[in-house]
């Protein structure tokens, strides 16, 4: 986020509503360092918040309506209490759903004008929707003096996503957007909801983290995500455990499952959880370079066992490794989106160029990239 974003939403608020906003709030997108499709299995994840975020200027209205202006979309939508129906379509559902989730939890939310701007890439697996939900929640909590602790905020934002928008996701994205701290990754236990801020000082380790968006259109992502989730739940039921988090003896569990596809899904979740625990351990002791083989193993597991990677993503990861990245993996829900690559400091442009060349040769869309900087979670910014 830059002060330019804050100035832009404040100026636009003034133009649209003729007065100053009461405040400005922001919430970030995230990359997940490791722990993919583990959150809804009651497992472990380790995301960090990006510097890219949704910025919202907000002020109260006299009526019980909400007006939302997106500077990115150059569009304004208005809705009232009567419109707060789960299943609402359009981008404004991510805002309306937060009002709905707050009210449903017993918080009184007054009408408001919101003007927002985002620099979180959309459709890239960087949680632009969680950033929108968490920024809206921060703004509405601020405007209405709602005393809601951070974890609860993340849970309410997730309710918007699950029960209003209708996407059956886990808690990782909203937890990252709300709870992360600068210079740290968030080690998050999705069952007990315990959190640990794990230091992530890439610079001190002589490293940087390239985030590369493959610009793959991911049409299948919603249906495939839901299928993966169901398959994990079916496997847990067959194994007689509350969630795949509870599988302690992988070989024994695999021996009890007949379906080869289901065996692969279970193997991914169980081994990925173990990798998150190892990753937390290496970061706690400052051995950042040792993340690299865990990233590689996570990617192989997503590719071969969970089967959520696609050819563009696999080519990006392979090329990153060939070009000198120490480790690389897809990040996010899958079927496109971004990869992350751990590279020696200063090498990111060269690795990104190598991937762009490989994409051009394969006739894929040109990728775009930036450096991932562990940043802070949702907060007031003015
Ligand atoms: C999406 C979901 C998250 C998580 C990841 C996969 O980002 O929103 O809850 O399941 O996919 O790790």
Short mmCIF file of C-alpha atoms and ligand atoms in Angstrom, two decimals:
data_model
loop_
_atom_site.label_atom_id
_atom_site.label_comp_id
_atom_site.label_asym_id
_atom_site.label_seq_id
_atom_site.Cartn_x
_atom_site.Cartn_y
_atom_site.Cartn_z
CA UNK A 1 0.00 0.00 0.00
CA UNK A 2 1.26 3.48 -0.72
CA UNK A 3 0.13 6.86 0.56
CA UNK A 4 -1.05 7.41 -3.04
CA UNK A 5 -3.79 4.79 -2.45
CA UNK A 6 -4.88 6.56 0.73
CA UNK A 7 -4.93 9.94 -1.05
CA UNK A 8 -6.86 8.45 -3.98
CA UNK A 9 -9.65 6.95 -1.87
CA UNK A 10 -9.92 10.08 0.29
CA UNK A 11 -10.13 12.33 -2.79
CA UNK A 12 -12.69 10.05 -4.47
CA UNK A 13 -14.71 9.89 -1.26
CA UNK A 14 -14.83 13.66 -1.18
CA UNK A 15 -15.89 13.88 -4.82
CA UNK A 16 -18.60 11.25 -4.43
CA UNK A 17 -20.01 12.22 -1.05
CA UNK A 18 -19.08 15.86 -0.54
CA UNK A 19 -17.34 15.37 2.81
CA UNK A 20 -14.30 13.75 4.42
CA UNK A 21 -14.31 10.05 5.33
CA UNK A 22 -14.22 9.26 9.05
CA UNK A 23 -11.19 7.06 8.43
CA UNK A 24 -9.24 4.87 6.04
CA UNK A 25 -8.51 1.18 6.62
CA UNK A 26 -6.47 -1.35 4.67
CA UNK A 27 -6.10 -5.14 4.53
CA UNK A 28 -3.54 -7.12 2.52
CA UNK A 29 -3.52 -10.02 0.12
CA UNK A 30 -1.28 -12.94 1.05
CA UNK A 31 1.03 -15.57 -0.30
CA UNK A 32 1.04 -18.90 1.37
CA UNK A 33 4.62 -19.93 2.06
CA UNK A 34 3.58 -23.52 2.66
CA UNK A 35 0.54 -25.58 3.74
CA UNK A 36 -1.84 -25.90 0.80
CA UNK A 37 -5.35 -27.36 1.17
CA UNK A 38 -4.54 -28.14 4.77
CA UNK A 39 -6.71 -25.43 6.37
CA UNK A 40 -10.08 -27.14 5.84
CA UNK A 41 -8.52 -30.39 7.05
CA UNK A 42 -7.95 -28.78 10.47
CA UNK A 43 -4.23 -28.66 9.66
CA UNK A 44 -1.40 -26.13 9.60
CA UNK A 45 -0.65 -23.24 7.25
CA UNK A 46 2.07 -20.62 7.03
CA UNK A 47 1.13 -17.59 4.93
CA UNK A 48 2.48 -14.06 5.05
CA UNK A 49 0.68 -10.82 4.22
CA UNK A 50 1.76 -8.93 1.11
CA UNK A 51 2.40 -5.22 0.82
CA UNK A 52 -0.39 -5.20 -1.81
CA UNK A 53 -3.73 -4.41 -0.19
CA UNK A 54 -7.29 -3.15 -0.40
CA UNK A 55 -7.66 0.40 0.95
CA UNK A 56 -11.10 1.65 2.05
CA UNK A 57 -12.22 5.17 2.95
CA UNK A 58 -15.46 5.07 4.89
CA UNK A 59 -18.02 7.35 6.48
CA UNK A 60 -21.52 6.88 7.94
CA UNK A 61 -24.82 7.51 6.15
CA UNK A 62 -28.10 8.67 7.63
CA UNK A 63 -30.10 5.85 6.00
CA UNK A 64 -29.73 2.08 6.31
CA UNK A 65 -27.97 1.71 2.98
CA UNK A 66 -24.43 1.02 1.88
CA UNK A 67 -22.82 2.67 -1.14
CA UNK A 68 -19.62 1.05 -2.38
CA UNK A 69 -17.37 2.61 -5.00
CA UNK A 70 -14.52 0.64 -6.55
CA UNK A 71 -11.87 2.87 -8.07
CA UNK A 72 -10.44 -0.15 -9.92
CA UNK A 73 -13.74 -1.03 -11.55
CA UNK A 74 -14.90 2.60 -11.83
CA UNK A 75 -18.25 1.42 -10.52
CA UNK A 76 -20.57 2.22 -7.63
CA UNK A 77 -23.13 -0.22 -6.20
CA UNK A 78 -25.69 0.54 -3.53
CA UNK A 79 -27.61 -1.95 -1.45
CA UNK A 80 -29.97 -1.87 1.52
CA UNK A 81 -30.74 -4.17 4.39
CA UNK A 82 -33.38 -5.95 2.28
CA UNK A 83 -30.65 -6.93 -0.23
CA UNK A 84 -28.54 -8.77 2.34
CA UNK A 85 -29.41 -12.21 0.99
CA UNK A 86 -26.80 -15.01 0.74
CA UNK A 87 -26.07 -15.82 -2.89
CA UNK A 88 -25.95 -12.15 -3.98
CA UNK A 89 -23.82 -11.90 -7.11
CA UNK A 90 -21.26 -9.30 -8.21
CA UNK A 91 -18.16 -7.91 -6.53
CA UNK A 92 -20.29 -5.98 -4.02
CA UNK A 93 -21.30 -9.32 -2.47
CA UNK A 94 -17.91 -9.34 -0.68
CA UNK A 95 -18.90 -6.09 1.03
CA UNK A 96 -22.59 -6.90 1.58
CA UNK A 97 -21.62 -10.31 2.97
CA UNK A 98 -19.48 -8.67 5.64
CA UNK A 99 -22.40 -6.47 6.72
CA UNK A 100 -24.55 -9.62 6.76
CA UNK A 101 -22.01 -11.66 8.78
CA UNK A 102 -21.58 -8.86 11.34
CA UNK A 103 -25.32 -8.39 11.75
CA UNK A 104 -25.91 -12.12 11.93
CA UNK A 105 -23.40 -12.28 14.79
CA UNK A 106 -25.41 -9.65 16.66
CA UNK A 107 -23.44 -6.52 15.76
CA UNK A 108 -25.41 -3.49 14.71
CA UNK A 109 -23.96 -2.01 11.50
CA UNK A 110 -25.19 1.41 10.38
CA UNK A 111 -25.41 2.50 6.73
CA UNK A 112 -22.11 3.66 5.24
CA UNK A 113 -20.35 5.06 2.21
CA UNK A 114 -17.25 3.13 1.21
CA UNK A 115 -14.70 4.00 -1.47
CA UNK A 116 -12.10 1.36 -2.17
CA UNK A 117 -9.00 0.79 -4.20
CA UNK A 118 -6.91 -2.36 -4.52
CA UNK A 119 -3.48 -3.26 -5.81
CA UNK A 120 -3.88 -6.98 -5.02
CA UNK A 121 -3.86 -8.85 -8.36
CA UNK A 122 -7.28 -10.44 -8.91
CA UNK A 123 -7.68 -14.11 -9.86
CA UNK A 124 -4.03 -14.81 -9.07
CA UNK A 125 -4.48 -16.88 -5.91
CA UNK A 126 -3.30 -13.96 -3.74
CA UNK A 127 -6.58 -13.62 -1.80
CA UNK A 128 -7.86 -10.38 -3.28
CA UNK A 129 -11.33 -11.31 -2.05
CA UNK A 130 -10.18 -11.97 1.53
CA UNK A 131 -8.38 -8.61 1.43
CA UNK A 132 -11.64 -6.94 0.36
CA UNK A 133 -13.61 -8.71 3.10
CA UNK A 134 -11.07 -7.96 5.82
CA UNK A 135 -10.66 -4.30 4.79
CA UNK A 136 -14.45 -3.88 4.76
CA UNK A 137 -14.70 -5.54 8.15
CA UNK A 138 -12.00 -3.30 9.60
CA UNK A 139 -13.75 -0.22 8.20
CA UNK A 140 -17.22 -1.20 9.44
CA UNK A 141 -15.89 -2.22 12.86
CA UNK A 142 -14.09 1.13 13.06
CA UNK A 143 -17.11 3.18 11.96
CA UNK A 144 -19.50 1.40 14.31
CA UNK A 145 -17.13 1.11 17.29
CA UNK A 146 -17.41 -2.67 17.28
CA UNK A 147 -15.04 -4.35 19.67
CA UNK A 148 -14.15 -7.56 17.83
CA UNK A 149 -10.86 -9.33 18.43
CA UNK A 150 -8.70 -10.13 15.37
CA UNK A 151 -9.30 -13.91 15.13
CA UNK A 152 -13.06 -13.34 15.38
CA UNK A 153 -12.77 -10.75 12.59
CA UNK A 154 -11.11 -13.34 10.37
CA UNK A 155 -13.87 -15.84 11.19
CA UNK A 156 -16.60 -13.34 10.33
CA UNK A 157 -14.89 -12.47 7.03
CA UNK A 158 -14.73 -16.19 6.27
CA UNK A 159 -18.47 -16.47 6.99
CA UNK A 160 -19.01 -13.89 4.27
CA UNK A 161 -16.97 -16.00 1.83
CA UNK A 162 -18.52 -19.36 2.81
CA UNK A 163 -22.13 -18.53 3.61
CA UNK A 164 -22.87 -15.36 1.66
CA UNK A 165 -20.69 -15.56 -1.45
CA UNK A 166 -20.84 -19.37 -1.33
CA UNK A 167 -17.19 -20.45 -1.70
CA UNK A 168 -16.34 -23.42 0.61
CA UNK A 169 -12.86 -22.16 1.56
CA UNK A 170 -10.93 -22.58 4.80
CA UNK A 171 -9.84 -19.85 7.21
CA UNK A 172 -6.28 -19.31 5.98
CA UNK A 173 -6.79 -16.28 3.74
CA UNK A 174 -8.82 -14.20 6.16
CA UNK A 175 -6.53 -15.21 9.04
CA UNK A 176 -3.51 -14.06 7.03
CA UNK A 177 -5.12 -10.79 5.98
CA UNK A 178 -6.11 -10.02 9.56
CA UNK A 179 -3.42 -11.50 11.80
CA UNK A 180 -0.09 -11.24 9.94
CA UNK A 181 2.70 -9.00 11.12
CA UNK A 182 5.47 -7.32 9.11
CA UNK A 183 8.70 -9.34 8.73
CA UNK A 184 6.96 -12.51 9.89
CA UNK A 185 5.08 -15.47 8.51
CA UNK A 186 2.00 -16.62 10.40
CA UNK A 187 2.15 -20.20 11.65
CA UNK A 188 -1.53 -20.97 12.14
CA UNK A 189 -3.16 -24.07 13.55
CA UNK A 190 -6.52 -24.27 11.81
CA UNK A 191 -8.01 -26.49 14.53
CA UNK A 192 -6.99 -24.78 17.76
CA UNK A 193 -6.65 -21.39 16.03
CA UNK A 194 -3.38 -20.81 17.85
CA UNK A 195 -1.04 -18.44 16.07
CA UNK A 196 2.67 -17.89 16.13
CA UNK A 197 4.46 -15.04 14.38
CA UNK A 198 7.53 -16.72 12.92
CA UNK A 199 10.38 -14.38 11.90
CA UNK A 200 10.93 -14.28 8.15
CA UNK A 201 13.95 -12.12 7.47
CA UNK A 202 14.76 -12.94 3.86
CA UNK A 203 17.30 -10.13 3.54
CA UNK A 204 19.38 -11.29 6.50
CA UNK A 205 19.56 -14.73 4.88
CA UNK A 206 20.73 -13.21 1.58
CA UNK A 207 17.49 -14.28 -0.10
CA UNK A 208 14.40 -12.89 -1.75
CA UNK A 209 11.04 -14.37 -2.63
CA UNK A 210 9.85 -14.00 -6.19
CA UNK A 211 6.07 -14.09 -6.64
CA UNK A 212 5.19 -14.78 -10.26
CA UNK A 213 1.66 -14.66 -11.62
CA UNK A 214 1.25 -17.13 -14.48
CA UNK A 215 -1.89 -15.33 -15.72
CA UNK A 216 -3.52 -18.67 -16.30
CA UNK A 217 -7.29 -18.34 -16.61
CA UNK A 218 -8.52 -20.77 -13.95
CA UNK A 219 -12.02 -21.69 -14.99
CA UNK A 220 -12.14 -24.96 -13.06
CA UNK A 221 -10.96 -23.62 -9.75
CA UNK A 222 -14.34 -23.45 -7.96
CA UNK A 223 -15.60 -26.91 -8.89
CA UNK A 224 -12.20 -28.57 -8.44
CA UNK A 225 -11.68 -26.92 -5.05
CA UNK A 226 -15.03 -28.21 -3.85
CA UNK A 227 -14.24 -31.69 -5.21
CA UNK A 228 -10.91 -31.81 -3.39
CA UNK A 229 -12.53 -30.71 -0.18
CA UNK A 230 -15.24 -33.36 -0.44
CA UNK A 231 -12.72 -36.05 -1.18
CA UNK A 232 -10.76 -35.13 1.98
CA UNK A 233 -13.92 -35.19 4.08
CA UNK A 234 -14.97 -38.55 2.61
CA UNK A 235 -11.52 -39.97 3.35
CA UNK A 236 -11.63 -38.73 6.95
CA UNK A 237 -15.08 -40.33 7.39
CA UNK A 238 -13.84 -43.65 5.97
CA UNK A 239 -10.84 -43.55 8.28
CA UNK A 240 -13.04 -42.72 11.26
CA UNK A 241 -11.24 -39.49 12.17
CA UNK A 242 -12.72 -35.99 12.56
CA UNK A 243 -10.34 -34.57 9.92
CA UNK A 244 -7.25 -35.63 7.96
CA UNK A 245 -5.22 -33.68 10.51
CA UNK A 246 -5.79 -36.66 12.78
CA UNK A 247 -4.07 -39.22 10.53
CA UNK A 248 -0.93 -40.06 12.46
CA UNK A 249 0.14 -43.25 10.67
CA UNK A 250 0.06 -42.47 6.96
CA UNK A 251 0.96 -45.96 5.73
CA UNK A 252 -1.71 -47.58 7.88
CA UNK A 253 -4.30 -45.08 6.66
CA UNK A 254 -3.36 -45.65 3.02
CA UNK A 255 -3.67 -49.38 3.55
CA UNK A 256 -7.27 -48.90 4.65
CA UNK A 257 -8.36 -46.96 1.57
CA UNK A 258 -9.23 -48.75 -1.69
CA UNK A 259 -9.55 -45.76 -3.93
CA UNK A 260 -6.21 -44.79 -5.50
CA UNK A 261 -7.25 -41.16 -6.07
CA UNK A 262 -8.38 -40.82 -2.48
CA UNK A 263 -5.08 -42.33 -1.30
CA UNK A 264 -3.19 -39.65 -3.21
CA UNK A 265 -5.33 -36.86 -1.73
CA UNK A 266 -4.71 -38.15 1.79
CA UNK A 267 -0.98 -38.47 1.18
CA UNK A 268 -0.80 -34.83 0.08
CA UNK A 269 -2.62 -33.48 3.12
CA UNK A 270 -0.72 -35.58 5.65
CA UNK A 271 2.73 -34.91 4.16
CA UNK A 272 1.94 -31.22 3.62
CA UNK A 273 1.01 -30.80 7.28
CA UNK A 274 4.34 -32.35 8.23
CA UNK A 275 6.14 -29.96 5.88
CA UNK A 276 4.48 -26.93 7.51
CA UNK A 277 5.70 -28.11 10.92
CA UNK A 278 9.21 -28.52 9.54
CA UNK A 279 9.06 -25.11 7.84
CA UNK A 280 8.01 -23.44 11.09
CA UNK A 281 10.94 -25.13 12.80
CA UNK A 282 13.52 -23.98 10.25
CA UNK A 283 12.22 -20.40 10.38
CA UNK A 284 12.21 -20.37 14.19
CA UNK A 285 15.91 -21.14 14.11
CA UNK A 286 16.58 -18.66 11.31
CA UNK A 287 17.62 -21.32 8.77
CA UNK A 288 15.57 -19.73 5.96
CA UNK A 289 17.50 -21.47 3.18
CA UNK A 290 16.25 -24.81 4.47
CA UNK A 291 12.75 -23.84 3.36
CA UNK A 292 13.83 -24.55 -0.21
CA UNK A 293 13.55 -28.38 -0.29
CA UNK A 294 10.22 -28.13 1.54
CA UNK A 295 8.89 -25.81 -1.18
CA UNK A 296 10.02 -28.29 -3.85
CA UNK A 297 8.43 -31.22 -2.06
CA UNK A 298 5.20 -29.28 -1.55
CA UNK A 299 5.02 -28.56 -5.25
CA UNK A 300 5.63 -32.19 -6.21
CA UNK A 301 2.90 -33.23 -3.79
CA UNK A 302 0.40 -30.73 -5.23
CA UNK A 303 1.32 -31.83 -8.75
CA UNK A 304 1.37 -35.61 -8.30
CA UNK A 305 -0.91 -36.33 -5.33
CA UNK A 306 -3.40 -33.50 -4.98
CA UNK A 307 -3.34 -32.83 -8.75
CA UNK A 308 -4.07 -29.12 -8.53
CA UNK A 309 -1.25 -27.75 -10.67
CA UNK A 310 -1.51 -26.98 -14.39
CA UNK A 311 1.12 -26.97 -17.18
CA UNK A 312 1.86 -23.22 -16.93
CA UNK A 313 2.48 -23.46 -13.20
CA UNK A 314 4.64 -26.59 -13.56
CA UNK A 315 6.70 -24.94 -16.30
CA UNK A 316 7.17 -21.82 -14.15
CA UNK A 317 8.38 -23.88 -11.17
CA UNK A 318 10.69 -26.04 -13.31
CA UNK A 319 12.17 -23.03 -15.08
CA UNK A 320 12.66 -21.16 -11.79
CA UNK A 321 14.66 -24.11 -10.44
CA UNK A 322 16.71 -24.42 -13.66
CA UNK A 323 17.44 -20.67 -13.51
CA UNK A 324 18.90 -20.90 -10.01
CA UNK A 325 15.96 -20.67 -7.60
CA UNK A 326 16.74 -22.69 -4.47
CA UNK A 327 13.16 -23.96 -4.21
CA UNK A 328 9.80 -23.14 -5.77
CA UNK A 329 6.13 -24.06 -5.53
CA UNK A 330 2.68 -23.03 -6.61
CA UNK A 331 0.91 -20.98 -3.94
CA UNK A 332 -2.85 -20.75 -3.31
CA UNK A 333 -5.83 -22.87 -4.25
CA UNK A 334 -4.42 -24.13 -7.57
CA UNK A 335 -5.34 -24.52 -11.23
CA UNK A 336 -3.30 -21.45 -12.15
CA UNK A 337 -2.40 -18.38 -10.17
CA UNK A 338 1.04 -17.70 -8.74
CA UNK A 339 4.24 -19.52 -7.96
CA UNK A 340 6.74 -18.47 -5.33
CA UNK A 341 10.47 -19.02 -5.74
CA UNK A 342 13.12 -18.63 -3.07
CA UNK A 343 16.13 -17.07 -4.82
CA UNK A 344 19.50 -15.60 -3.82
CA UNK A 345 19.14 -11.82 -3.28
CA UNK A 346 19.33 -9.96 -6.58
CA UNK A 347 18.50 -13.00 -8.72
CA UNK A 348 14.72 -12.49 -8.96
CA UNK A 349 14.77 -10.46 -12.21
CA UNK A 350 16.92 -13.09 -13.93
CA UNK A 351 14.68 -15.94 -12.77
CA UNK A 352 11.55 -14.02 -13.80
CA UNK A 353 13.06 -13.33 -17.25
CA UNK A 354 13.88 -17.02 -17.72
CA UNK A 355 10.26 -17.92 -16.95
CA UNK A 356 8.95 -15.20 -19.29
CA UNK A 357 11.14 -16.61 -22.09
CA UNK A 358 9.96 -20.16 -21.44
CA UNK A 359 6.34 -18.94 -21.47
CA UNK A 360 6.89 -17.11 -24.78
CA UNK A 361 8.39 -20.27 -26.31
CA UNK A 362 5.40 -22.31 -25.09
CA UNK A 363 2.96 -19.68 -26.37
CA UNK A 364 1.57 -19.01 -22.89
CA UNK A 365 0.37 -15.60 -21.65
CA UNK A 366 3.24 -13.37 -20.47
CA UNK A 367 3.67 -13.70 -16.67
CA UNK A 368 4.16 -10.76 -14.28
CA UNK A 369 6.08 -10.74 -11.03
CA UNK A 370 7.08 -8.87 -7.91
CA UNK A 371 9.04 -9.49 -4.70
CA UNK A 372 6.98 -10.80 -1.77
CA UNK A 373 7.56 -8.59 1.28
CA UNK A 374 6.13 -9.91 4.59
CA UNK A 375 3.84 -7.07 5.69
CA UNK A 376 1.29 -6.25 8.36
CA UNK A 377 -2.36 -7.35 8.50
CA UNK A 378 -5.55 -5.28 8.46
CA UNK A 379 -5.35 -1.91 10.25
CA UNK A 380 -6.44 1.70 10.17
CA UNK A 381 -4.13 3.75 7.94
CA UNK A 382 -5.44 7.24 8.64
C1 LIG B 1 -7.79 -20.97 -1.19
C2 LIG B 1 -8.73 -20.99 0.01
C3 LIG B 1 -7.97 -21.28 1.31
C4 LIG B 1 -7.07 -22.51 1.16
C5 LIG B 1 -6.26 -22.45 -0.13
C6 LIG B 1 -5.50 -23.72 -0.39
O1 LIG B 1 -6.92 -19.89 -1.07
O2 LIG B 1 -9.40 -19.76 0.12
O3 LIG B 1 -8.89 -21.42 2.36
O4 LIG B 1 -7.84 -23.70 1.23
O5 LIG B 1 -7.07 -22.18 -1.27
O6 LIG B 1 -4.51 -23.89 0.55
#
